[in-house]
Amino acid sequence: MSLEYAILVSLRERAGSGYELARRFDKSIGYFWAASHQQIYRSLKRMVEAGWIDCDEVAQDKRPDKKVYRVSEDGAAELARWIGEPATPSSTTRNDLSVKLRGASFGDTGSVIAELTRHRDMHAERLELYRTIAQRDFPDPAKLAGRELHQHLVLLGGIRVEEAFLAWCDESIEALESDRGGSG
Amino acid sequence: MSLEYAILVSLRERAGSGYELARRFDKSIGYFWAASHQQIYRSLKRMVEAGWIDCDEVAQDKRPDKKVYRVSEDGAAELARWIGEPATPSSTTRNDLSVKLRGASFGDTGSVIAELTRHRDMHAERLELYRTIAQRDFPDPAKLAGRELHQHLVLLGGIRVEEAFLAWCDESIEALESDRGGSG
DNA sequence: GACGGCATGTAACCAGTTACATGATTAT
DNA sequence: ATAATCATGTAACTGGTTACATGCCGTC
């Protein structure tokens, strides 16, 4: 259900169409809450019905018409309420890499090392991306306040977690390799 | 669909009933793949149909009968195949705390700080738990090999990520507080 | 003529959550 | 009595994924 709140945050930052929201969920807010265009269109429909957002149809030159959504007063109040609401006890964890590693002895250790390396590389890329965005958008982090501070902190959270994950991948690959070398 | 593989890993470690699996998914493997008893019973049913596991009905003294499941040859092969299979591009991220922080200026900053503190405390507890388990089950990590090494690495992954997350919570709470003090 | 970007959706399916349901034994 | 533990399930609902569907514009 949080997707609707993520959409509210994004639309309060700037009004936009379903398509534009789908682009934003490919990056930016989407790094912390993934969503496909199908989900977004479905949610927008519900949110209009609930009166959280309003819609203006905008005709465009040489492009299809689009529906621009903006947050209503009710929607803004609902978002503020949700932000203040305590979270559910804990977000449920589902990490298939951990399951694979835990089951490594029931498969092939080499392919688990390969899998760890693949994840390592994907997360290294993600970390690079976060760092690039941070440097581009927030070159002087000490001076930030308000909305920019919040956005920077979110990005920093991504950076901190990716750093830890990467370090762990390296540590694990090394341990698995020396275990294989030492015992096989 | 990975739940079925998590169950295969758990059943290869030790055969057990649906109820016993549900207990294991409250801890141990469940820290990295959450599942309720309803999901587990449904999956077990499918897995028997698929021939991945076999079932023995065991009568017990002063307790209800139970169905003890164990992994078949086909199931073991399927698990090995899955472990070697490259993961889907990236696990989809859904982090409502990040969404709330990003939307902090559309709600009440005080309640976002409270929310961060709540998460901080929950993750500190989780970190303590991981450390306790690590010390109890793997007191001498340098000597580990095979299955125990794998289990320890998974636990270490949890520890590394929780540490990073905690540090970020502290950093963010401090930044939000001085922003509030400095500008309001 | 084929592909990529803009723009909107529907439908079927799969996985996860919540609520409901039963019933014995053991401990407080 | 009441609650906790052992043990198994069904049913309804919600949210997410995959596949399908349409159509215009501009570029290669």
Short mmCIF file of N, CA, C and O in Angstrom, two decimals, chain A residues 55-164:
data_model
loop_
_atom_site.label_atom_id
_atom_site.label_comp_id
_atom_site.label_asym_id
_atom_site.label_seq_id
_atom_site.Cartn_x
_atom_site.Cartn_y
_atom_site.Cartn_z
N CYS A 55 -6.85 15.32 -11.46
CA CYS A 55 -6.30 15.05 -12.78
C CYS A 55 -6.70 16.13 -13.78
O CYS A 55 -7.88 16.48 -13.87
N ASP A 56 -5.73 16.67 -14.51
CA ASP A 56 -6.01 17.56 -15.64
C ASP A 56 -5.57 16.88 -16.92
O ASP A 56 -4.43 16.43 -17.03
N GLU A 57 -6.47 16.85 -17.93
CA GLU A 57 -6.05 16.31 -19.21
C GLU A 57 -5.38 17.42 -20.00
O GLU A 57 -5.93 18.50 -20.17
N VAL A 58 -4.17 17.13 -20.47
CA VAL A 58 -3.39 18.13 -21.18
C VAL A 58 -3.15 17.68 -22.61
O VAL A 58 -2.57 16.62 -22.84
N ALA A 59 -3.61 18.48 -23.58
CA ALA A 59 -3.35 18.17 -24.99
C ALA A 59 -1.94 18.67 -25.31
O ALA A 59 -1.51 19.70 -24.82
N GLN A 60 -1.24 17.87 -26.13
CA GLN A 60 0.13 18.25 -26.46
C GLN A 60 0.31 18.30 -27.97
O GLN A 60 -0.39 17.64 -28.72
N ASP A 61 1.28 19.06 -28.39
CA ASP A 61 1.60 19.19 -29.80
C ASP A 61 2.50 18.03 -30.22
O ASP A 61 3.52 17.77 -29.61
N LYS A 62 2.10 17.31 -31.24
CA LYS A 62 2.88 16.20 -31.79
C LYS A 62 3.21 15.09 -30.78
O LYS A 62 4.20 14.39 -30.94
N ARG A 63 2.43 15.03 -29.75
CA ARG A 63 2.60 13.96 -28.76
C ARG A 63 1.21 13.56 -28.26
O ARG A 63 0.31 14.39 -28.28
N PRO A 64 1.08 12.34 -27.77
CA PRO A 64 -0.24 11.95 -27.25
C PRO A 64 -0.64 12.85 -26.09
O PRO A 64 0.21 13.39 -25.39
N ASP A 65 -1.94 13.00 -25.90
CA ASP A 65 -2.45 13.72 -24.73
C ASP A 65 -1.93 13.04 -23.47
O ASP A 65 -1.62 11.86 -23.48
N LYS A 66 -1.87 13.80 -22.41
CA LYS A 66 -1.51 13.15 -21.15
C LYS A 66 -2.38 13.65 -20.02
O LYS A 66 -3.05 14.67 -20.13
N LYS A 67 -2.41 12.88 -18.94
CA LYS A 67 -3.19 13.24 -17.76
C LYS A 67 -2.23 13.64 -16.66
O LYS A 67 -1.46 12.80 -16.19
N VAL A 68 -2.29 14.91 -16.31
CA VAL A 68 -1.37 15.39 -15.28
C VAL A 68 -2.06 15.34 -13.92
O VAL A 68 -3.14 15.89 -13.74
N TYR A 69 -1.43 14.64 -12.98
CA TYR A 69 -2.00 14.48 -11.66
C TYR A 69 -1.32 15.40 -10.66
O TYR A 69 -0.13 15.65 -10.74
N ARG A 70 -2.12 15.94 -9.72
CA ARG A 70 -1.54 16.69 -8.60
C ARG A 70 -2.26 16.30 -7.31
O ARG A 70 -3.41 15.84 -7.34
N VAL A 71 -1.58 16.50 -6.20
CA VAL A 71 -2.09 16.07 -4.90
C VAL A 71 -3.15 17.03 -4.41
O VAL A 71 -2.95 18.25 -4.42
N SER A 72 -4.30 16.50 -3.99
CA SER A 72 -5.37 17.33 -3.44
C SER A 72 -5.08 17.63 -1.97
O SER A 72 -4.14 17.08 -1.39
N GLU A 73 -5.89 18.47 -1.37
CA GLU A 73 -5.72 18.76 0.07
C GLU A 73 -5.89 17.49 0.90
O GLU A 73 -5.12 17.24 1.82
N ASP A 74 -6.89 16.69 0.54
CA ASP A 74 -7.10 15.41 1.24
C ASP A 74 -5.88 14.50 1.11
O ASP A 74 -5.48 13.85 2.06
N GLY A 75 -5.30 14.50 -0.10
CA GLY A 75 -4.13 13.67 -0.33
C GLY A 75 -2.95 14.14 0.49
O GLY A 75 -2.22 13.32 1.07
N ALA A 76 -2.77 15.45 0.58
CA ALA A 76 -1.66 16.01 1.36
C ALA A 76 -1.83 15.66 2.84
O ALA A 76 -0.86 15.29 3.52
N ALA A 77 -3.08 15.73 3.31
CA ALA A 77 -3.35 15.39 4.72
C ALA A 77 -3.08 13.91 4.97
O ALA A 77 -2.49 13.53 5.99
N GLU A 78 -3.49 13.08 4.01
CA GLU A 78 -3.29 11.64 4.14
C GLU A 78 -1.79 11.30 4.15
O GLU A 78 -1.34 10.46 4.93
N LEU A 79 -1.03 11.98 3.32
CA LEU A 79 0.42 11.75 3.28
C LEU A 79 1.06 12.14 4.61
O LEU A 79 1.87 11.38 5.17
N ALA A 80 0.68 13.32 5.13
CA ALA A 80 1.23 13.78 6.42
C ALA A 80 0.90 12.78 7.52
O ALA A 80 1.74 12.46 8.36
N ARG A 81 -0.34 12.24 7.48
CA ARG A 81 -0.75 11.26 8.48
C ARG A 81 0.13 10.00 8.39
O ARG A 81 0.63 9.50 9.39
N TRP A 82 0.33 9.52 7.17
CA TRP A 82 1.11 8.29 6.96
C TRP A 82 2.56 8.48 7.41
O TRP A 82 3.14 7.58 8.03
N ILE A 83 3.12 9.66 7.11
CA ILE A 83 4.51 9.91 7.49
C ILE A 83 4.68 9.83 9.01
O ILE A 83 5.69 9.33 9.50
N GLY A 84 3.66 10.28 9.73
CA GLY A 84 3.74 10.27 11.19
C GLY A 84 3.39 8.94 11.83
O GLY A 84 3.62 8.73 13.02
N GLU A 85 2.84 8.02 11.02
CA GLU A 85 2.37 6.74 11.54
C GLU A 85 3.55 5.79 11.80
O GLU A 85 4.43 5.66 10.96
N PRO A 86 3.58 5.14 12.98
CA PRO A 86 4.68 4.20 13.22
C PRO A 86 4.64 3.06 12.22
O PRO A 86 3.56 2.61 11.84
N ALA A 87 5.81 2.59 11.82
CA ALA A 87 5.90 1.51 10.83
C ALA A 87 5.41 0.21 11.44
O ALA A 87 5.36 0.05 12.65
N THR A 88 5.04 -0.71 10.59
CA THR A 88 4.76 -2.07 11.04
C THR A 88 6.06 -2.64 11.63
O THR A 88 7.15 -2.32 11.16
N PRO A 89 5.94 -3.50 12.66
CA PRO A 89 7.08 -4.00 13.43
C PRO A 89 8.41 -4.09 12.67
O PRO A 89 9.39 -3.52 13.10
N SER A 90 8.44 -4.83 11.58
CA SER A 90 9.69 -4.87 10.82
C SER A 90 9.40 -5.25 9.39
O SER A 90 8.48 -6.02 9.12
N SER A 91 10.15 -4.70 8.49
CA SER A 91 9.98 -5.06 7.09
C SER A 91 10.45 -6.50 6.92
O SER A 91 11.49 -6.89 7.43
N THR A 92 9.67 -7.29 6.23
CA THR A 92 10.02 -8.69 6.05
C THR A 92 11.18 -8.80 5.09
O THR A 92 11.24 -8.14 4.07
N THR A 93 12.11 -9.64 5.45
CA THR A 93 13.35 -9.80 4.71
C THR A 93 13.20 -10.95 3.72
O THR A 93 12.71 -12.02 4.09
N ARG A 94 13.62 -10.74 2.51
CA ARG A 94 13.67 -11.84 1.54
C ARG A 94 14.88 -11.65 0.65
O ARG A 94 14.90 -10.84 -0.24
N ASN A 95 15.91 -12.43 0.96
CA ASN A 95 17.19 -12.27 0.31
C ASN A 95 17.64 -13.61 -0.27
O ASN A 95 18.14 -14.47 0.45
N ASP A 96 17.45 -13.78 -1.56
CA ASP A 96 17.74 -15.09 -2.14
C ASP A 96 19.23 -15.42 -2.19
O ASP A 96 19.61 -16.57 -2.14
N LEU A 97 20.07 -14.38 -2.23
CA LEU A 97 21.51 -14.64 -2.21
C LEU A 97 21.91 -15.34 -0.91
O LEU A 97 22.71 -16.29 -0.92
N SER A 98 21.36 -14.89 0.20
CA SER A 98 21.65 -15.53 1.49
C SER A 98 21.18 -16.97 1.51
O SER A 98 21.85 -17.85 2.05
N VAL A 99 20.02 -17.21 0.91
CA VAL A 99 19.51 -18.58 0.86
C VAL A 99 20.45 -19.46 0.03
O VAL A 99 20.77 -20.59 0.41
N LYS A 100 20.91 -18.92 -1.10
CA LYS A 100 21.84 -19.68 -1.95
C LYS A 100 23.15 -19.96 -1.23
O LYS A 100 23.68 -21.08 -1.32
N LEU A 101 23.66 -18.95 -0.54
CA LEU A 101 24.93 -19.15 0.18
C LEU A 101 24.75 -20.18 1.28
O LEU A 101 25.58 -21.08 1.46
N ARG A 102 23.65 -20.06 1.99
CA ARG A 102 23.40 -21.02 3.06
C ARG A 102 23.29 -22.44 2.52
O ARG A 102 23.63 -23.41 3.19
N GLY A 103 22.78 -22.58 1.30
CA GLY A 103 22.63 -23.90 0.69
C GLY A 103 23.82 -24.31 -0.18
O GLY A 103 23.74 -25.33 -0.86
N ALA A 104 24.90 -23.55 -0.13
CA ALA A 104 26.04 -23.77 -1.05
C ALA A 104 26.52 -25.22 -1.06
O ALA A 104 26.86 -25.75 -2.12
N SER A 105 26.51 -25.87 0.10
CA SER A 105 27.02 -27.24 0.14
C SER A 105 26.07 -28.23 -0.52
O SER A 105 26.44 -29.38 -0.74
N PHE A 106 24.86 -27.80 -0.87
CA PHE A 106 23.92 -28.68 -1.58
C PHE A 106 23.94 -28.40 -3.08
O PHE A 106 23.15 -28.97 -3.84
N GLY A 107 24.83 -27.48 -3.49
CA GLY A 107 24.97 -27.18 -4.92
C GLY A 107 26.44 -27.17 -5.26
O GLY A 107 27.20 -27.96 -4.72
N ASP A 108 26.81 -26.25 -6.14
CA ASP A 108 28.21 -26.18 -6.56
C ASP A 108 28.82 -24.89 -6.02
O ASP A 108 28.35 -23.79 -6.33
N THR A 109 29.88 -25.02 -5.20
CA THR A 109 30.48 -23.85 -4.56
C THR A 109 30.98 -22.84 -5.60
O THR A 109 30.83 -21.63 -5.42
N GLY A 110 31.53 -23.34 -6.70
CA GLY A 110 32.01 -22.45 -7.75
C GLY A 110 30.92 -21.54 -8.26
O GLY A 110 31.15 -20.34 -8.47
N SER A 111 29.73 -22.08 -8.46
CA SER A 111 28.66 -21.24 -9.01
C SER A 111 28.13 -20.26 -7.96
O SER A 111 27.63 -19.19 -8.30
N VAL A 112 28.29 -20.62 -6.69
CA VAL A 112 27.89 -19.68 -5.64
C VAL A 112 28.88 -18.52 -5.60
O VAL A 112 28.49 -17.35 -5.45
N ILE A 113 30.16 -18.82 -5.77
CA ILE A 113 31.17 -17.76 -5.85
C ILE A 113 30.88 -16.85 -7.05
O ILE A 113 30.92 -15.63 -6.95
N ALA A 114 30.52 -17.46 -8.17
CA ALA A 114 30.19 -16.68 -9.37
C ALA A 114 28.99 -15.77 -9.10
O ALA A 114 28.96 -14.60 -9.51
N GLU A 115 28.02 -16.32 -8.39
CA GLU A 115 26.81 -15.58 -8.07
C GLU A 115 27.13 -14.40 -7.15
O GLU A 115 26.65 -13.28 -7.35
N LEU A 116 27.95 -14.64 -6.14
CA LEU A 116 28.39 -13.58 -5.24
C LEU A 116 29.12 -12.48 -6.01
O LEU A 116 28.91 -11.29 -5.77
N THR A 117 29.95 -12.90 -6.95
CA THR A 117 30.71 -11.94 -7.76
C THR A 117 29.76 -11.09 -8.61
O THR A 117 29.94 -9.88 -8.73
N ARG A 118 28.76 -11.74 -9.18
CA ARG A 118 27.77 -11.04 -9.98
C ARG A 118 27.05 -9.98 -9.13
O ARG A 118 26.91 -8.84 -9.53
N HIS A 119 26.61 -10.40 -7.95
CA HIS A 119 25.94 -9.45 -7.06
C HIS A 119 26.89 -8.34 -6.65
O HIS A 119 26.52 -7.18 -6.60
N ARG A 120 28.13 -8.73 -6.34
CA ARG A 120 29.15 -7.75 -5.98
C ARG A 120 29.23 -6.67 -7.05
O ARG A 120 29.22 -5.48 -6.74
N ASP A 121 29.31 -7.10 -8.30
CA ASP A 121 29.47 -6.15 -9.41
C ASP A 121 28.22 -5.28 -9.59
O ASP A 121 28.33 -4.09 -9.84
N MET A 122 27.05 -5.89 -9.46
CA MET A 122 25.82 -5.11 -9.61
C MET A 122 25.73 -4.04 -8.52
O MET A 122 25.36 -2.90 -8.78
N HIS A 123 26.11 -4.43 -7.30
CA HIS A 123 26.01 -3.47 -6.20
C HIS A 123 27.10 -2.41 -6.27
O HIS A 123 26.89 -1.27 -5.86
N ALA A 124 28.25 -2.79 -6.83
CA ALA A 124 29.32 -1.80 -7.03
C ALA A 124 28.85 -0.73 -8.01
O ALA A 124 29.09 0.46 -7.82
N GLU A 125 28.15 -1.19 -9.05
CA GLU A 125 27.62 -0.27 -10.04
C GLU A 125 26.58 0.67 -9.41
O GLU A 125 26.57 1.87 -9.62
N ARG A 126 25.72 0.06 -8.61
CA ARG A 126 24.70 0.83 -7.91
C ARG A 126 25.33 1.87 -6.98
O ARG A 126 24.92 3.04 -6.94
N LEU A 127 26.38 1.45 -6.27
CA LEU A 127 27.09 2.36 -5.37
C LEU A 127 27.71 3.52 -6.14
O LEU A 127 27.58 4.69 -5.72
N GLU A 128 28.32 3.23 -7.26
CA GLU A 128 28.91 4.27 -8.12
C GLU A 128 27.84 5.28 -8.53
O GLU A 128 28.06 6.49 -8.49
N LEU A 129 26.69 4.73 -8.93
CA LEU A 129 25.58 5.58 -9.36
C LEU A 129 25.16 6.53 -8.23
O LEU A 129 25.02 7.74 -8.42
N TYR A 130 24.98 5.97 -7.03
CA TYR A 130 24.58 6.80 -5.89
C TYR A 130 25.60 7.89 -5.63
O TYR A 130 25.26 9.04 -5.37
N ARG A 131 26.89 7.52 -5.70
CA ARG A 131 27.94 8.50 -5.42
C ARG A 131 27.96 9.60 -6.47
O ARG A 131 28.15 10.76 -6.16
N THR A 132 27.74 9.20 -7.73
CA THR A 132 27.70 10.19 -8.81
C THR A 132 26.55 11.17 -8.60
O THR A 132 26.73 12.39 -8.72
N ILE A 133 25.37 10.61 -8.27
CA ILE A 133 24.20 11.46 -8.05
C ILE A 133 24.45 12.40 -6.87
O ILE A 133 24.14 13.59 -6.92
N ALA A 134 25.06 11.86 -5.81
CA ALA A 134 25.31 12.66 -4.61
C ALA A 134 26.24 13.83 -4.94
O ALA A 134 25.98 14.97 -4.56
N GLN A 135 27.30 13.54 -5.68
CA GLN A 135 28.25 14.60 -6.04
C GLN A 135 27.63 15.63 -6.98
O GLN A 135 27.91 16.81 -6.89
N ARG A 136 26.79 15.14 -7.89
CA ARG A 136 26.17 16.03 -8.87
C ARG A 136 25.11 16.93 -8.21
O ARG A 136 25.09 18.14 -8.43
N ASP A 137 24.25 16.31 -7.38
CA ASP A 137 23.12 17.06 -6.85
C ASP A 137 23.38 17.71 -5.50
O ASP A 137 22.70 18.67 -5.13
N PHE A 138 24.33 17.15 -4.76
CA PHE A 138 24.60 17.69 -3.42
C PHE A 138 26.11 17.85 -3.21
O PHE A 138 26.69 17.19 -2.34
N PRO A 139 26.75 18.75 -3.95
CA PRO A 139 28.21 18.86 -3.87
C PRO A 139 28.70 19.36 -2.52
O PRO A 139 29.83 19.09 -2.14
N ASP A 140 27.85 20.07 -1.79
CA ASP A 140 28.27 20.63 -0.51
C ASP A 140 27.31 20.19 0.60
O ASP A 140 26.49 20.96 1.08
N PRO A 141 27.42 18.92 1.02
CA PRO A 141 26.42 18.31 1.91
C PRO A 141 26.29 19.01 3.26
O PRO A 141 25.21 18.98 3.86
N ALA A 142 27.36 19.66 3.72
CA ALA A 142 27.31 20.27 5.05
C ALA A 142 26.30 21.41 5.11
O ALA A 142 25.79 21.74 6.18
N LYS A 143 26.00 22.00 3.97
CA LYS A 143 25.11 23.18 3.97
C LYS A 143 23.64 22.86 3.73
O LYS A 143 22.82 23.77 3.61
N LEU A 144 23.31 21.60 3.58
CA LEU A 144 21.94 21.26 3.20
C LEU A 144 20.94 21.45 4.34
O LEU A 144 21.27 21.27 5.51
N ALA A 145 19.71 21.77 3.95
CA ALA A 145 18.62 21.88 4.93
C ALA A 145 17.31 21.49 4.25
O ALA A 145 17.23 21.45 3.02
N GLY A 146 16.31 21.16 5.05
CA GLY A 146 14.97 20.87 4.53
C GLY A 146 14.95 19.74 3.52
O GLY A 146 15.60 18.72 3.72
N ARG A 147 14.16 19.96 2.46
CA ARG A 147 13.92 18.91 1.49
C ARG A 147 15.20 18.33 0.90
O ARG A 147 15.32 17.12 0.71
N GLU A 148 16.17 19.19 0.60
CA GLU A 148 17.43 18.71 0.03
C GLU A 148 18.20 17.86 1.04
O GLU A 148 18.81 16.86 0.66
N LEU A 149 18.17 18.28 2.28
CA LEU A 149 18.82 17.47 3.33
C LEU A 149 18.19 16.08 3.37
O LEU A 149 18.90 15.06 3.40
N HIS A 150 16.86 16.03 3.33
CA HIS A 150 16.17 14.74 3.40
C HIS A 150 16.55 13.84 2.23
O HIS A 150 16.84 12.66 2.39
N GLN A 151 16.55 14.44 1.03
CA GLN A 151 16.90 13.65 -0.16
C GLN A 151 18.34 13.14 -0.06
O GLN A 151 18.63 12.00 -0.43
N HIS A 152 19.21 14.00 0.44
CA HIS A 152 20.61 13.58 0.56
C HIS A 152 20.77 12.46 1.58
O HIS A 152 21.54 11.52 1.36
N LEU A 153 20.05 12.54 2.67
CA LEU A 153 20.14 11.49 3.70
C LEU A 153 19.66 10.14 3.14
O LEU A 153 20.25 9.10 3.44
N VAL A 154 18.61 10.17 2.35
CA VAL A 154 18.11 8.94 1.75
C VAL A 154 19.19 8.31 0.86
O VAL A 154 19.47 7.11 0.94
N LEU A 155 19.80 9.16 0.06
CA LEU A 155 20.87 8.71 -0.83
C LEU A 155 22.03 8.14 -0.02
O LEU A 155 22.59 7.08 -0.34
N LEU A 156 22.37 8.82 1.06
CA LEU A 156 23.46 8.40 1.93
C LEU A 156 23.16 7.03 2.53
O LEU A 156 24.06 6.20 2.69
N GLY A 157 21.90 6.79 2.85
CA GLY A 157 21.50 5.48 3.36
C GLY A 157 21.80 4.40 2.35
O GLY A 157 22.35 3.34 2.68
N GLY A 158 21.46 4.68 1.09
CA GLY A 158 21.77 3.74 0.02
C GLY A 158 23.27 3.49 -0.06
O GLY A 158 23.72 2.35 -0.17
N ILE A 159 24.04 4.56 0.02
CA ILE A 159 25.51 4.45 -0.07
C ILE A 159 26.06 3.60 1.08
O ILE A 159 26.83 2.67 0.86
N ARG A 160 25.63 3.89 2.29
CA ARG A 160 26.13 3.17 3.46
C ARG A 160 25.83 1.67 3.38
O ARG A 160 26.68 0.83 3.66
N VAL A 161 24.60 1.34 2.98
CA VAL A 161 24.22 -0.07 2.92
C VAL A 161 24.94 -0.78 1.77
O VAL A 161 25.41 -1.91 1.94
N GLU A 162 25.08 -0.11 0.63
CA GLU A 162 25.80 -0.73 -0.49
C GLU A 162 27.27 -0.96 -0.14
O GLU A 162 27.85 -1.99 -0.49
N GLU A 163 27.88 -0.01 0.54
CA GLU A 163 29.27 -0.16 0.96
C GLU A 163 29.44 -1.40 1.83
O GLU A 163 30.35 -2.21 1.62
N ALA A 164 28.55 -1.54 2.80
CA ALA A 164 28.63 -2.67 3.72
C ALA A 164 28.42 -3.98 2.97
O ALA A 164 29.13 -4.97 3.18
#
